[in-house]
Amino acid sequence: LSLACKPMAIEITNKTTKTLKKALIVKAVETALAFKKRRGDVSVVFVGDAAIRTLNRRYRKKDYITDILSFAEDEKGEFIGELIIDYKQIERQAKRFGHSVSWELVFIIIHGTLHLLGYEDESEKGRKTMEKIGYELIKKISV
């Protein structure tokens, strides 16, 4: 079986009470992976404010709620990594930025997936690059 034939697995776990548009989530991850011509498995987990704050504090030493955490797999195997998303934070950001919740969610998933692929936003240049790619890729998805 060639690499091109291998199907990707995008596993979605919802630990919230929100109803998710799974096809849209899968499309967002697939679009970002396709941008880097990368195939592999990604786990996407939806959590609440308390869980994301705990994880952010534990892994990034930042004691606040964030929209997404990306955990890239070190090995170059089939598993690319995991995205942990706070759906309530996505809703708050959508309202603050004047986007639909779906648009904000897709943008953040693309952003997180780019992190899994090695992009960084700690520098101004990195942030601008990721933002530019994110805006380009979201145009490919009907949101």
Coordinates of C-alpha atoms in Angstrom, one line a residue:
L1 CA 0.0 0.0 0.0
S2 CA 1.5 3.3 -1.0
L3 CA 1.5 6.3 1.2
A4 CA -0.8 8.1 -1.2
C5 CA -3.5 5.4 -0.7
K6 CA -3.3 5.3 3.1
P7 CA -6.5 6.8 4.6
M8 CA -6.1 9.4 7.4
A9 CA -7.8 8.9 10.7
I10 CA -9.1 12.0 12.4
E11 CA -10.5 10.9 15.7
I12 CA -12.9 13.4 17.4
T13 CA -13.6 13.2 21.1
N14 CA -16.3 15.5 22.6
K15 CA -16.1 16.0 26.3
T16 CA -18.6 18.9 26.2
T17 CA -22.3 19.1 25.8
K18 CA -22.0 20.9 22.5
T19 CA -23.1 19.3 19.2
L20 CA -20.2 19.3 16.8
K21 CA -20.1 19.5 13.0
K22 CA -17.7 16.6 12.6
A23 CA -17.5 16.8 8.8
L24 CA -16.3 20.4 9.2
I25 CA -13.7 19.5 11.8
V26 CA -12.4 16.7 9.6
K27 CA -12.3 19.0 6.6
A28 CA -10.3 21.7 8.5
V29 CA -7.6 19.2 9.6
E30 CA -7.4 17.6 6.2
T31 CA -7.0 21.0 4.5
A32 CA -4.1 22.0 6.7
L33 CA -2.4 18.6 6.3
A34 CA -2.9 18.7 2.5
F35 CA -1.2 22.1 2.5
K36 CA 2.0 20.4 3.7
K37 CA 1.3 17.3 1.7
R38 CA 1.3 15.3 5.0
R39 CA -0.8 12.3 5.7
G40 CA -1.4 10.8 9.1
D41 CA -3.7 10.5 12.1
V42 CA -4.8 13.4 14.3
S43 CA -6.8 13.3 17.5
V44 CA -9.1 16.3 18.2
V45 CA -10.5 16.6 21.7
F46 CA -13.1 19.1 22.8
V47 CA -13.0 20.1 26.5
G48 CA -14.2 22.9 28.8
D49 CA -12.6 25.9 30.4
A50 CA -11.3 24.1 33.5
A51 CA -9.6 21.3 31.6
I52 CA -7.9 23.5 29.1
R53 CA -6.7 25.8 31.8
T54 CA -5.2 22.9 33.7
L55 CA -3.5 21.6 30.6
N56 CA -2.2 25.0 29.6
R57 CA -0.8 25.5 33.1
R58 CA 0.8 22.0 33.2
Y59 CA 2.3 21.9 29.7
R60 CA 3.0 25.6 28.9
K61 CA 3.3 27.1 32.4
K62 CA 0.5 29.6 31.5
D63 CA -2.3 29.8 34.0
Y64 CA -5.2 30.9 31.8
I65 CA -7.9 29.6 29.4
T66 CA -6.8 29.3 25.8
D67 CA -8.6 28.3 22.6
I68 CA -6.4 25.4 21.5
L69 CA -3.4 23.3 22.6
S70 CA -1.4 21.4 20.0
F71 CA 0.7 18.4 21.0
A72 CA 2.8 17.2 18.1
E73 CA 4.1 13.7 18.0
D74 CA 7.9 13.6 18.1
E75 CA 8.2 10.5 15.9
K76 CA 7.7 10.8 12.2
G77 CA 5.2 8.0 12.2
E78 CA 1.5 7.8 11.2
F79 CA 0.3 9.7 14.3
I80 CA 0.9 13.4 13.8
G81 CA -0.5 14.7 17.1
E82 CA -3.4 15.9 19.2
L83 CA -5.4 19.1 19.2
I84 CA -7.3 20.0 22.4
I85 CA -9.9 22.7 21.9
D86 CA -12.0 24.7 24.4
Y87 CA -15.3 25.1 22.5
K88 CA -16.6 27.8 25.0
Q89 CA -13.5 29.8 24.2
I90 CA -14.1 29.4 20.5
E91 CA -17.6 30.8 21.0
R92 CA -16.3 33.7 23.0
Q93 CA -13.7 34.5 20.4
A94 CA -16.2 34.3 17.5
K95 CA -18.4 36.9 19.3
R96 CA -15.4 39.1 20.1
F97 CA -14.0 39.0 16.5
G98 CA -17.4 39.1 14.7
H99 CA -17.1 35.7 13.1
S100 CA -19.4 32.8 13.1
V101 CA -18.6 30.0 15.6
S102 CA -18.0 27.7 12.6
W103 CA -15.5 30.1 11.0
E104 CA -13.6 30.6 14.3
L105 CA -13.5 26.9 14.9
V106 CA -12.2 26.0 11.5
F107 CA -9.6 28.8 11.7
I108 CA -8.4 27.6 15.1
I109 CA -8.3 24.0 13.9
I110 CA -6.2 25.0 10.9
H111 CA -3.9 27.0 13.2
G112 CA -3.5 24.1 15.6
T113 CA -2.8 21.6 12.8
L114 CA -0.1 24.0 11.4
H115 CA 1.5 23.8 14.9
L116 CA 1.4 20.0 14.6
L117 CA 3.3 20.4 11.3
G118 CA 6.0 22.5 12.8
Y119 CA 4.9 26.1 12.5
E120 CA 5.4 28.4 15.4
D121 CA 3.8 31.7 16.4
E122 CA 6.1 32.8 19.2
S123 CA 7.8 35.3 16.9
E124 CA 6.1 38.1 15.1
K125 CA 7.2 36.6 11.7
G126 CA 6.0 33.2 12.7
R127 CA 2.6 34.6 13.8
K128 CA 2.1 36.5 10.6
T129 CA 3.1 33.5 8.5
M130 CA 0.6 31.2 10.4
E131 CA -2.1 33.8 10.1
K132 CA -1.6 34.3 6.4
I133 CA -1.7 30.5 5.7
G134 CA -4.8 30.2 8.0
Y135 CA -6.7 32.8 6.0
E136 CA -5.7 31.2 2.7
L137 CA -6.7 27.7 3.8
I138 CA -10.0 28.7 5.3
K139 CA -11.1 30.1 1.9
K140 CA -11.0 26.4 0.7
I141 CA -13.6 25.4 3.2
S142 CA -17.3 26.3 3.0
V143 CA -17.9 27.9 6.4

